[in-house]
Amino acid sequence: MESARERFYFANTMLCLLKAIEGQSTTVELRDEKEVSGKIIKVDGYMNITMANVTLKTRECSRSFERFFVNGRTVRYVHIPDEVDMRAAMEGYLQRSNQSAAAERVKQDIKDAAWHKMAMKEKQREHRMKKENK
């Protein structure tokens, strides 16, 4: 579950583009001159990236990992795949996230209305019981 701060970052920075390409393969360049290539599994609001089927390339060698975690502070650059329309990806992600937030608000409103209705029925029942006892 994302915090309010993470949702803010997704909605107000280019981070939404990185979130939009979850599930795709790409290359992430790190500050220490390393490259990580693989499939993006998860991105959080602090640009931490979890990847799968990764190849880590350094100047000296290349190593493979089944899963790999990239700390957001170490990211220099993320290669966006050529087939991704960046504007459409960002707009699509933001629209989906706004719809899901709106859906959550509607669900909560429905729950609140149901609780209110139950409370009103309980008050009416108690009122009837008092009248009958008099």
mmCIF file of N, CA and C in Angstrom:
data_model
loop_
_atom_site.group_PDB
_atom_site.id
_atom_site.type_symbol
_atom_site.label_atom_id
_atom_site.label_comp_id
_atom_site.label_asym_id
_atom_site.label_seq_id
_atom_site.Cartn_x
_atom_site.Cartn_y
_atom_site.Cartn_z
ATOM 1 N N MET A 1 0.847 -1.173 0.000
ATOM 2 C CA MET A 1 0.000 0.000 0.000
ATOM 3 C C MET A 1 0.891 1.234 0.000
ATOM 4 N N GLU A 2 0.555 2.174 -0.805
ATOM 5 C CA GLU A 2 1.359 3.376 -0.938
ATOM 6 C C GLU A 2 0.927 4.421 0.089
ATOM 7 N N SER A 3 1.908 5.149 0.597
ATOM 8 C CA SER A 3 1.601 6.216 1.543
ATOM 9 C C SER A 3 1.095 7.436 0.772
ATOM 10 N N ALA A 4 0.571 8.400 1.491
ATOM 11 C CA ALA A 4 0.089 9.631 0.864
ATOM 12 C C ALA A 4 1.239 10.361 0.181
ATOM 13 N N ARG A 5 2.407 10.320 0.796
ATOM 14 C CA ARG A 5 3.576 10.975 0.203
ATOM 15 C C ARG A 5 3.952 10.314 -1.123
ATOM 16 N N GLU A 6 3.922 8.968 -1.153
ATOM 17 C CA GLU A 6 4.251 8.263 -2.388
ATOM 18 C C GLU A 6 3.227 8.576 -3.481
ATOM 19 N N ARG A 7 1.950 8.603 -3.126
ATOM 20 C CA ARG A 7 0.922 8.944 -4.116
ATOM 21 C C ARG A 7 1.144 10.356 -4.647
ATOM 22 N N PHE A 8 1.561 11.271 -3.771
ATOM 23 C CA PHE A 8 1.858 12.632 -4.210
ATOM 24 C C PHE A 8 3.001 12.626 -5.218
ATOM 25 N N TYR A 9 4.076 11.896 -4.916
ATOM 26 C CA TYR A 9 5.212 11.828 -5.835
ATOM 27 C C TYR A 9 4.814 11.229 -7.176
ATOM 28 N N PHE A 10 3.993 10.163 -7.152
ATOM 29 C CA PHE A 10 3.555 9.549 -8.406
ATOM 30 C C PHE A 10 2.757 10.541 -9.248
ATOM 31 N N ALA A 11 1.928 11.342 -8.609
ATOM 32 C CA ALA A 11 1.048 12.250 -9.336
ATOM 33 C C ALA A 11 1.727 13.544 -9.756
ATOM 34 N N ASN A 12 2.808 13.939 -9.095
ATOM 35 C CA ASN A 12 3.386 15.261 -9.331
ATOM 36 C C ASN A 12 4.823 15.257 -9.829
ATOM 37 N N THR A 13 5.359 14.104 -10.147
ATOM 38 C CA THR A 13 6.719 14.029 -10.689
ATOM 39 C C THR A 13 6.723 13.081 -11.881
ATOM 40 N N MET A 14 7.872 12.948 -12.506
ATOM 41 C CA MET A 14 8.023 12.029 -13.635
ATOM 42 C C MET A 14 8.021 10.575 -13.173
ATOM 43 N N LEU A 15 7.921 10.355 -11.887
ATOM 44 C CA LEU A 15 7.900 8.999 -11.345
ATOM 45 C C LEU A 15 6.717 8.200 -11.885
ATOM 46 N N CYS A 16 5.648 8.893 -12.263
ATOM 47 C CA CYS A 16 4.488 8.184 -12.822
ATOM 48 C C CYS A 16 4.858 7.482 -14.123
ATOM 49 N N LEU A 17 5.833 7.997 -14.861
ATOM 50 C CA LEU A 17 6.285 7.334 -16.087
ATOM 51 C C LEU A 17 6.961 6.013 -15.753
ATOM 52 N N LEU A 18 7.788 6.013 -14.739
ATOM 53 C CA LEU A 18 8.453 4.782 -14.312
ATOM 54 C C LEU A 18 7.424 3.773 -13.805
ATOM 55 N N LYS A 19 6.430 4.248 -13.084
ATOM 56 C CA LYS A 19 5.362 3.368 -12.600
ATOM 57 C C LYS A 19 4.565 2.800 -13.781
ATOM 58 N N ALA A 20 4.400 3.598 -14.823
ATOM 59 C CA ALA A 20 3.622 3.167 -15.986
ATOM 60 C C ALA A 20 4.309 2.059 -16.773
ATOM 61 N N ILE A 21 5.634 1.935 -16.657
ATOM 62 C CA ILE A 21 6.326 0.883 -17.411
ATOM 63 C C ILE A 21 6.626 -0.344 -16.560
ATOM 64 N N GLU A 22 5.997 -0.457 -15.399
ATOM 65 C CA GLU A 22 6.118 -1.691 -14.622
ATOM 66 C C GLU A 22 5.704 -2.861 -15.503
ATOM 67 N N GLY A 23 6.447 -3.953 -15.394
ATOM 68 C CA GLY A 23 6.143 -5.130 -16.201
ATOM 69 C C GLY A 23 6.905 -5.177 -17.512
ATOM 70 N N GLN A 24 7.637 -4.127 -17.834
ATOM 71 C CA GLN A 24 8.409 -4.095 -19.071
ATOM 72 C C GLN A 24 9.896 -4.213 -18.765
ATOM 73 N N SER A 25 10.648 -4.642 -19.767
ATOM 74 C CA SER A 25 12.100 -4.768 -19.614
ATOM 75 C C SER A 25 12.773 -3.470 -20.015
ATOM 76 N N THR A 26 13.793 -3.103 -19.250
ATOM 77 C CA THR A 26 14.525 -1.872 -19.524
ATOM 78 C C THR A 26 15.895 -1.926 -18.867
ATOM 79 N N THR A 27 16.641 -0.854 -19.015
ATOM 80 C CA THR A 27 17.961 -0.726 -18.400
ATOM 81 C C THR A 27 17.954 0.477 -17.469
ATOM 82 N N VAL A 28 18.524 0.281 -16.288
ATOM 83 C CA VAL A 28 18.655 1.351 -15.304
ATOM 84 C C VAL A 28 20.142 1.600 -15.106
ATOM 85 N N GLU A 29 20.571 2.833 -15.348
ATOM 86 C CA GLU A 29 21.969 3.202 -15.103
ATOM 87 C C GLU A 29 22.079 3.705 -13.670
ATOM 88 N N LEU A 30 23.127 3.252 -12.987
ATOM 89 C CA LEU A 30 23.341 3.638 -11.598
ATOM 90 C C LEU A 30 24.444 4.682 -11.500
ATOM 91 N N ARG A 31 24.488 5.388 -10.403
ATOM 92 C CA ARG A 31 25.469 6.453 -10.198
ATOM 93 C C ARG A 31 26.909 5.949 -10.167
ATOM 94 N N ASP A 32 27.092 4.688 -9.799
ATOM 95 C CA ASP A 32 28.451 4.148 -9.691
ATOM 96 C C ASP A 32 28.907 3.455 -10.978
ATOM 97 N N GLU A 33 28.376 3.916 -12.120
ATOM 98 C CA GLU A 33 28.777 3.437 -13.448
ATOM 99 C C GLU A 33 28.358 1.997 -13.737
ATOM 100 N N LYS A 34 27.390 1.472 -13.022
ATOM 101 C CA LYS A 34 26.878 0.129 -13.291
ATOM 102 C C LYS A 34 25.570 0.250 -14.056
ATOM 103 N N GLU A 35 25.211 -0.833 -14.760
ATOM 104 C CA GLU A 35 23.937 -0.897 -15.469
ATOM 105 C C GLU A 35 23.189 -2.143 -15.032
ATOM 106 N N VAL A 36 21.903 -1.992 -14.815
ATOM 107 C CA VAL A 36 21.050 -3.108 -14.435
ATOM 108 C C VAL A 36 19.986 -3.242 -15.520
ATOM 109 N N SER A 37 19.949 -4.399 -16.178
ATOM 110 C CA SER A 37 18.959 -4.638 -17.233
ATOM 111 C C SER A 37 18.056 -5.781 -16.814
ATOM 112 N N GLY A 38 16.754 -5.590 -16.952
ATOM 113 C CA GLY A 38 15.801 -6.632 -16.594
ATOM 114 C C GLY A 38 14.385 -6.100 -16.625
ATOM 115 N N LYS A 39 13.471 -6.901 -16.110
ATOM 116 C CA LYS A 39 12.054 -6.555 -16.099
ATOM 117 C C LYS A 39 11.706 -5.848 -14.793
ATOM 118 N N ILE A 40 11.062 -4.694 -14.910
ATOM 119 C CA ILE A 40 10.643 -3.943 -13.725
ATOM 120 C C ILE A 40 9.415 -4.620 -13.124
ATOM 121 N N ILE A 41 9.539 -5.027 -11.877
ATOM 122 C CA ILE A 41 8.440 -5.681 -11.173
ATOM 123 C C ILE A 41 7.638 -4.673 -10.361
ATOM 124 N N LYS A 42 8.333 -3.805 -9.632
ATOM 125 C CA LYS A 42 7.643 -2.846 -8.757
ATOM 126 C C LYS A 42 8.478 -1.586 -8.624
ATOM 127 N N VAL A 43 7.791 -0.465 -8.566
ATOM 128 C CA VAL A 43 8.416 0.838 -8.328
ATOM 129 C C VAL A 43 7.645 1.483 -7.187
ATOM 130 N N ASP A 44 8.366 2.034 -6.205
ATOM 131 C CA ASP A 44 7.651 2.736 -5.136
ATOM 132 C C ASP A 44 7.829 4.241 -5.292
ATOM 133 N N GLY A 45 7.246 4.988 -4.393
ATOM 134 C CA GLY A 45 7.238 6.442 -4.479
ATOM 135 C C GLY A 45 8.577 7.102 -4.246
ATOM 136 N N TYR A 46 9.580 6.334 -3.862
ATOM 137 C CA TYR A 46 10.920 6.877 -3.640
ATOM 138 C C TYR A 46 11.881 6.404 -4.725
ATOM 139 N N MET A 47 11.327 5.913 -5.832
ATOM 140 C CA MET A 47 12.058 5.421 -6.992
ATOM 141 C C MET A 47 12.860 4.158 -6.704
ATOM 142 N N ASN A 48 12.559 3.454 -5.618
ATOM 143 C CA ASN A 48 13.158 2.142 -5.400
ATOM 144 C C ASN A 48 12.531 1.207 -6.421
ATOM 145 N N ILE A 49 13.362 0.398 -7.064
ATOM 146 C CA ILE A 49 12.896 -0.455 -8.156
ATOM 147 C C ILE A 49 13.236 -1.902 -7.843
ATOM 148 N N THR A 50 12.250 -2.779 -7.954
ATOM 149 C CA THR A 50 12.472 -4.212 -7.841
ATOM 150 C C THR A 50 12.392 -4.777 -9.249
ATOM 151 N N MET A 51 13.421 -5.554 -9.621
ATOM 152 C CA MET A 51 13.496 -6.091 -10.980
ATOM 153 C C MET A 51 13.666 -7.607 -10.942
ATOM 154 N N ALA A 52 13.340 -8.255 -12.058
ATOM 155 C CA ALA A 52 13.482 -9.705 -12.184
ATOM 156 C C ALA A 52 14.320 -10.026 -13.418
ATOM 157 N N ASN A 53 14.945 -11.213 -13.403
ATOM 158 C CA ASN A 53 15.784 -11.679 -14.515
ATOM 159 C C ASN A 53 16.782 -10.597 -14.930
ATOM 160 N N VAL A 54 17.604 -10.213 -13.992
ATOM 161 C CA VAL A 54 18.482 -9.055 -14.127
ATOM 162 C C VAL A 54 19.895 -9.448 -14.529
ATOM 163 N N THR A 55 20.488 -8.594 -15.356
ATOM 164 C CA THR A 55 21.910 -8.672 -15.650
ATOM 165 C C THR A 55 22.534 -7.382 -15.138
ATOM 166 N N LEU A 56 23.485 -7.518 -14.223
ATOM 167 C CA LEU A 56 24.210 -6.377 -13.667
ATOM 168 C C LEU A 56 25.541 -6.286 -14.387
ATOM 169 N N LYS A 57 25.762 -5.170 -15.071
ATOM 170 C CA LYS A 57 27.004 -4.981 -15.824
ATOM 171 C C LYS A 57 27.869 -3.943 -15.118
ATOM 172 N N THR A 58 29.102 -4.332 -14.863
ATOM 173 C CA THR A 58 30.099 -3.404 -14.330
ATOM 174 C C THR A 58 31.206 -3.294 -15.366
ATOM 175 N N ARG A 59 32.210 -2.498 -15.103
ATOM 176 C CA ARG A 59 33.337 -2.386 -16.040
ATOM 177 C C ARG A 59 34.090 -3.702 -16.163
ATOM 178 N N GLU A 60 34.156 -4.439 -15.067
ATOM 179 C CA GLU A 60 34.950 -5.664 -15.033
ATOM 180 C C GLU A 60 34.190 -6.903 -15.481
ATOM 181 N N CYS A 61 32.910 -7.014 -15.119
ATOM 182 C CA CYS A 61 32.200 -8.269 -15.376
ATOM 183 C C CYS A 61 30.700 -8.046 -15.509
ATOM 184 N N SER A 62 30.016 -9.152 -15.713
ATOM 185 C CA SER A 62 28.567 -9.152 -15.825
ATOM 186 C C SER A 62 28.033 -10.308 -14.983
ATOM 187 N N ARG A 63 27.005 -10.042 -14.170
ATOM 188 C CA ARG A 63 26.425 -11.086 -13.319
ATOM 189 C C ARG A 63 24.917 -11.112 -13.512
ATOM 190 N N SER A 64 24.336 -12.283 -13.320
ATOM 191 C CA SER A 64 22.890 -12.444 -13.457
ATOM 192 C C SER A 64 22.255 -12.686 -12.095
ATOM 193 N N PHE A 65 21.048 -12.156 -11.936
ATOM 194 C CA PHE A 65 20.281 -12.324 -10.708
ATOM 195 C C PHE A 65 18.833 -12.616 -11.072
ATOM 196 N N GLU A 66 18.202 -13.457 -10.268
ATOM 197 C CA GLU A 66 16.783 -13.739 -10.479
ATOM 198 C C GLU A 66 15.943 -12.536 -10.057
ATOM 199 N N ARG A 67 16.266 -11.928 -8.916
ATOM 200 C CA ARG A 67 15.599 -10.726 -8.414
ATOM 201 C C ARG A 67 16.679 -9.734 -8.010
ATOM 202 N N PHE A 68 16.365 -8.436 -8.146
ATOM 203 C CA PHE A 68 17.348 -7.412 -7.825
ATOM 204 C C PHE A 68 16.600 -6.173 -7.348
ATOM 205 N N PHE A 69 17.125 -5.541 -6.294
ATOM 206 C CA PHE A 69 16.540 -4.325 -5.740
ATOM 207 C C PHE A 69 17.481 -3.165 -6.015
ATOM 208 N N VAL A 70 16.953 -2.097 -6.600
ATOM 209 C CA VAL A 70 17.737 -0.890 -6.872
ATOM 210 C C VAL A 70 17.230 0.208 -5.952
ATOM 211 N N ASN A 71 18.110 0.724 -5.108
ATOM 212 C CA ASN A 71 17.750 1.833 -4.232
ATOM 213 C C ASN A 71 17.575 3.087 -5.087
ATOM 214 N N GLY A 72 16.494 3.803 -4.868
ATOM 215 C CA GLY A 72 16.189 4.988 -5.662
ATOM 216 C C GLY A 72 17.278 6.041 -5.653
ATOM 217 N N ARG A 73 18.021 6.132 -4.572
ATOM 218 C CA ARG A 73 19.088 7.139 -4.481
ATOM 219 C C ARG A 73 20.273 6.832 -5.389
ATOM 220 N N THR A 74 20.366 5.586 -5.838
ATOM 221 C CA THR A 74 21.503 5.209 -6.685
ATOM 222 C C THR A 74 21.189 5.308 -8.173
ATOM 223 N N VAL A 75 19.948 5.631 -8.531
ATOM 224 C CA VAL A 75 19.545 5.685 -9.939
ATOM 225 C C VAL A 75 20.038 6.980 -10.579
ATOM 226 N N ARG A 76 20.709 6.830 -11.700
ATOM 227 C CA ARG A 76 21.119 7.989 -12.491
ATOM 228 C C ARG A 76 20.139 8.213 -13.630
ATOM 229 N N TYR A 77 19.784 7.124 -14.317
ATOM 230 C CA TYR A 77 18.986 7.245 -15.535
ATOM 231 C C TYR A 77 18.225 5.951 -15.778
ATOM 232 N N VAL A 78 17.002 6.058 -16.252
ATOM 233 C CA VAL A 78 16.215 4.882 -16.629
ATOM 234 C C VAL A 78 15.920 4.984 -18.119
ATOM 235 N N HIS A 79 16.289 3.955 -18.863
ATOM 236 C CA HIS A 79 15.999 3.916 -20.295
ATOM 237 C C HIS A 79 14.534 3.541 -20.479
ATOM 238 N N ILE A 80 13.786 4.390 -21.148
ATOM 239 C CA ILE A 80 12.385 4.097 -21.442
ATOM 240 C C ILE A 80 12.357 3.355 -22.778
ATOM 241 N N PRO A 81 11.699 2.186 -22.840
ATOM 242 C CA PRO A 81 11.653 1.443 -24.104
ATOM 243 C C PRO A 81 11.088 2.298 -25.243
ATOM 244 N N ASP A 82 11.630 2.109 -26.452
ATOM 245 C CA ASP A 82 11.226 2.913 -27.610
ATOM 246 C C ASP A 82 9.741 2.794 -27.932
ATOM 247 N N GLU A 83 9.166 1.622 -27.683
ATOM 248 C CA GLU A 83 7.758 1.416 -28.041
ATOM 249 C C GLU A 83 6.793 2.113 -27.088
ATOM 250 N N VAL A 84 7.297 2.701 -26.024
ATOM 251 C CA VAL A 84 6.433 3.375 -25.041
ATOM 252 C C VAL A 84 6.215 4.826 -25.454
ATOM 253 N N ASP A 85 4.947 5.195 -25.605
ATOM 254 C CA ASP A 85 4.580 6.591 -25.821
ATOM 255 C C ASP A 85 4.529 7.218 -24.428
ATOM 256 N N MET A 86 5.550 8.004 -24.107
ATOM 257 C CA MET A 86 5.696 8.496 -22.735
ATOM 258 C C MET A 86 4.490 9.307 -22.270
ATOM 259 N N ARG A 87 4.009 10.189 -23.112
ATOM 260 C CA ARG A 87 2.874 11.024 -22.715
ATOM 261 C C ARG A 87 1.636 10.168 -22.450
ATOM 262 N N ALA A 88 1.343 9.248 -23.362
ATOM 263 C CA ALA A 88 0.165 8.387 -23.191
ATOM 264 C C ALA A 88 0.315 7.496 -21.958
ATOM 265 N N ALA A 89 1.530 6.997 -21.711
ATOM 266 C CA ALA A 89 1.763 6.141 -20.545
ATOM 267 C C ALA A 89 1.525 6.913 -19.248
ATOM 268 N N MET A 90 2.038 8.147 -19.187
ATOM 269 C CA MET A 90 1.851 8.960 -17.988
ATOM 270 C C MET A 90 0.378 9.311 -17.784
ATOM 271 N N GLU A 91 -0.287 9.744 -18.861
ATOM 272 C CA GLU A 91 -1.699 10.105 -18.748
ATOM 273 C C GLU A 91 -2.538 8.894 -18.352
ATOM 274 N N GLY A 92 -2.227 7.740 -18.953
ATOM 275 C CA GLY A 92 -2.963 6.519 -18.628
ATOM 276 C C GLY A 92 -2.791 6.126 -17.179
ATOM 277 N N TYR A 93 -1.546 6.183 -16.685
ATOM 278 C CA TYR A 93 -1.309 5.832 -15.281
ATOM 279 C C TYR A 93 -2.048 6.788 -14.350
ATOM 280 N N LEU A 94 -1.944 8.087 -14.622
ATOM 281 C CA LEU A 94 -2.599 9.070 -13.754
ATOM 282 C C LEU A 94 -4.116 8.913 -13.783
ATOM 283 N N GLN A 95 -4.667 8.613 -14.950
ATOM 284 C CA GLN A 95 -6.110 8.417 -15.051
ATOM 285 C C GLN A 95 -6.536 7.180 -14.264
ATOM 286 N N ARG A 96 -5.785 6.082 -14.403
ATOM 287 C CA ARG A 96 -6.116 4.859 -13.661
ATOM 288 C C ARG A 96 -6.017 5.090 -12.161
ATOM 289 N N SER A 97 -4.962 5.790 -11.721
ATOM 290 C CA SER A 97 -4.797 6.006 -10.278
ATOM 291 C C SER A 97 -5.886 6.928 -9.742
ATOM 292 N N ASN A 98 -6.292 7.922 -10.524
ATOM 293 C CA ASN A 98 -7.378 8.804 -10.083
ATOM 294 C C ASN A 98 -8.693 8.049 -10.020
ATOM 295 N N GLN A 99 -8.924 7.148 -10.983
ATOM 296 C CA GLN A 99 -10.157 6.363 -10.967
ATOM 297 C C GLN A 99 -10.181 5.434 -9.768
ATOM 298 N N SER A 100 -9.043 4.816 -9.465
ATOM 299 C CA SER A 100 -9.035 3.903 -8.322
ATOM 300 C C SER A 100 -9.217 4.679 -7.020
ATOM 301 N N ALA A 101 -8.653 5.872 -6.940
ATOM 302 C CA ALA A 101 -8.846 6.694 -5.740
ATOM 303 C C ALA A 101 -10.313 7.101 -5.618
ATOM 304 N N ALA A 102 -10.917 7.462 -6.746
ATOM 305 C CA ALA A 102 -12.332 7.829 -6.730
ATOM 306 C C ALA A 102 -13.188 6.622 -6.353
ATOM 307 N N ALA A 103 -12.830 5.453 -6.866
ATOM 308 C CA ALA A 103 -13.576 4.236 -6.537
ATOM 309 C C ALA A 103 -13.485 3.939 -5.045
ATOM 310 N N GLU A 104 -12.309 4.143 -4.450
ATOM 311 C CA GLU A 104 -12.148 3.923 -3.011
ATOM 312 C C GLU A 104 -13.010 4.897 -2.214
ATOM 313 N N ARG A 105 -13.072 6.154 -2.671
ATOM 314 C CA ARG A 105 -13.915 7.137 -1.982
ATOM 315 C C ARG A 105 -15.389 6.737 -2.061
ATOM 316 N N VAL A 106 -15.812 6.248 -3.233
ATOM 317 C CA VAL A 106 -17.205 5.818 -3.394
ATOM 318 C C VAL A 106 -17.497 4.635 -2.479
ATOM 319 N N LYS A 107 -16.579 3.666 -2.428
ATOM 320 C CA LYS A 107 -16.767 2.511 -1.541
ATOM 321 C C LYS A 107 -16.912 2.962 -0.092
ATOM 322 N N GLN A 108 -16.068 3.901 0.320
ATOM 323 C CA GLN A 108 -16.131 4.397 1.689
ATOM 324 C C GLN A 108 -17.445 5.134 1.935
ATOM 325 N N ASP A 109 -17.895 5.916 0.954
ATOM 326 C CA ASP A 109 -19.175 6.616 1.092
ATOM 327 C C ASP A 109 -20.327 5.626 1.254
ATOM 328 N N ILE A 110 -20.281 4.537 0.494
ATOM 329 C CA ILE A 110 -21.324 3.510 0.594
ATOM 330 C C ILE A 110 -21.302 2.870 1.978
ATOM 331 N N LYS A 111 -20.111 2.549 2.473
ATOM 332 C CA LYS A 111 -19.995 1.964 3.815
ATOM 333 C C LYS A 111 -20.536 2.924 4.870
ATOM 334 N N ASP A 112 -20.151 4.202 4.748
ATOM 335 C CA ASP A 112 -20.620 5.201 5.713
ATOM 336 C C ASP A 112 -22.145 5.319 5.687
ATOM 337 N N ALA A 113 -22.726 5.319 4.486
ATOM 338 C CA ALA A 113 -24.182 5.419 4.360
ATOM 339 C C ALA A 113 -24.858 4.197 4.978
ATOM 340 N N ALA A 114 -24.285 3.020 4.765
ATOM 341 C CA ALA A 114 -24.861 1.797 5.336
ATOM 342 C C ALA A 114 -24.822 1.844 6.861
ATOM 343 N N TRP A 115 -23.691 2.275 7.434
ATOM 344 C CA TRP A 115 -23.593 2.379 8.893
ATOM 345 C C TRP A 115 -24.589 3.402 9.432
ATOM 346 N N HIS A 116 -24.726 4.513 8.722
ATOM 347 C CA HIS A 116 -25.674 5.544 9.143
ATOM 348 C C HIS A 116 -27.101 4.989 9.128
ATOM 349 N N LYS A 117 -27.439 4.265 8.065
ATOM 350 C CA LYS A 117 -28.778 3.679 7.954
ATOM 351 C C LYS A 117 -29.029 2.673 9.075
ATOM 352 N N MET A 118 -28.032 1.852 9.380
ATOM 353 C CA MET A 118 -28.175 0.883 10.467
ATOM 354 C C MET A 118 -28.372 1.588 11.803
ATOM 355 N N ALA A 119 -27.629 2.659 12.022
ATOM 356 C CA ALA A 119 -27.755 3.409 13.272
ATOM 357 C C ALA A 119 -29.148 4.029 13.389
ATOM 358 N N MET A 120 -29.669 4.564 12.277
ATOM 359 C CA MET A 120 -31.008 5.156 12.293
ATOM 360 C C MET A 120 -32.069 4.097 12.596
ATOM 361 N N LYS A 121 -31.939 2.924 11.989
ATOM 362 C CA LYS A 121 -32.899 1.843 12.258
ATOM 363 C C LYS A 121 -32.846 1.421 13.718
ATOM 364 N N GLU A 122 -31.654 1.372 14.269
ATOM 365 C CA GLU A 122 -31.501 0.998 15.678
ATOM 366 C C GLU A 122 -32.171 2.040 16.575
ATOM 367 N N LYS A 123 -32.014 3.315 16.262
ATOM 368 C CA LYS A 123 -32.664 4.369 17.043
ATOM 369 C C LYS A 123 -34.181 4.257 16.946
ATOM 370 N N GLN A 124 -34.679 3.988 15.730
ATOM 371 C CA GLN A 124 -36.123 3.836 15.545
ATOM 372 C C GLN A 124 -36.645 2.647 16.349
ATOM 373 N N ARG A 125 -35.909 1.546 16.334
ATOM 374 C CA ARG A 125 -36.309 0.357 17.078
ATOM 375 C C ARG A 125 -36.349 0.663 18.574
ATOM 376 N N GLU A 126 -35.322 1.347 19.076
ATOM 377 C CA GLU A 126 -35.289 1.713 20.494
ATOM 378 C C GLU A 126 -36.453 2.637 20.844
ATOM 379 N N HIS A 127 -36.762 3.575 19.943
ATOM 380 C CA HIS A 127 -37.868 4.501 20.171
ATOM 381 C C HIS A 127 -39.191 3.734 20.247
ATOM 382 N N ARG A 128 -39.392 2.769 19.325
ATOM 383 C CA ARG A 128 -40.603 1.942 19.341
ATOM 384 C C ARG A 128 -40.702 1.142 20.630
ATOM 385 N N MET A 129 -39.576 0.590 21.070
ATOM 386 C CA MET A 129 -39.561 -0.211 22.305
ATOM 387 C C MET A 129 -39.964 0.649 23.505
ATOM 388 N N LYS A 130 -39.487 1.891 23.549
ATOM 389 C CA LYS A 130 -39.845 2.794 24.643
ATOM 390 C C LYS A 130 -41.338 3.091 24.639
ATOM 391 N N LYS A 131 -41.910 3.316 23.439
ATOM 392 C CA LYS A 131 -43.343 3.598 23.335
ATOM 393 C C LYS A 131 -44.165 2.401 23.794
ATOM 394 N N GLU A 132 -43.735 1.212 23.405
ATOM 395 C CA GLU A 132 -44.470 0.000 23.773
ATOM 396 C C GLU A 132 -44.411 -0.249 25.275
ATOM 397 N N ASN A 133 -43.334 0.101 25.914
ATOM 398 C CA ASN A 133 -43.169 -0.121 27.350
ATOM 399 C C ASN A 133 -43.962 0.877 28.187
ATOM 400 N N LYS A 134 -44.403 1.982 27.620
ATOM 401 C CA LYS A 134 -45.150 2.996 28.385
ATOM 402 C C LYS A 134 -46.546 2.618 28.579
#
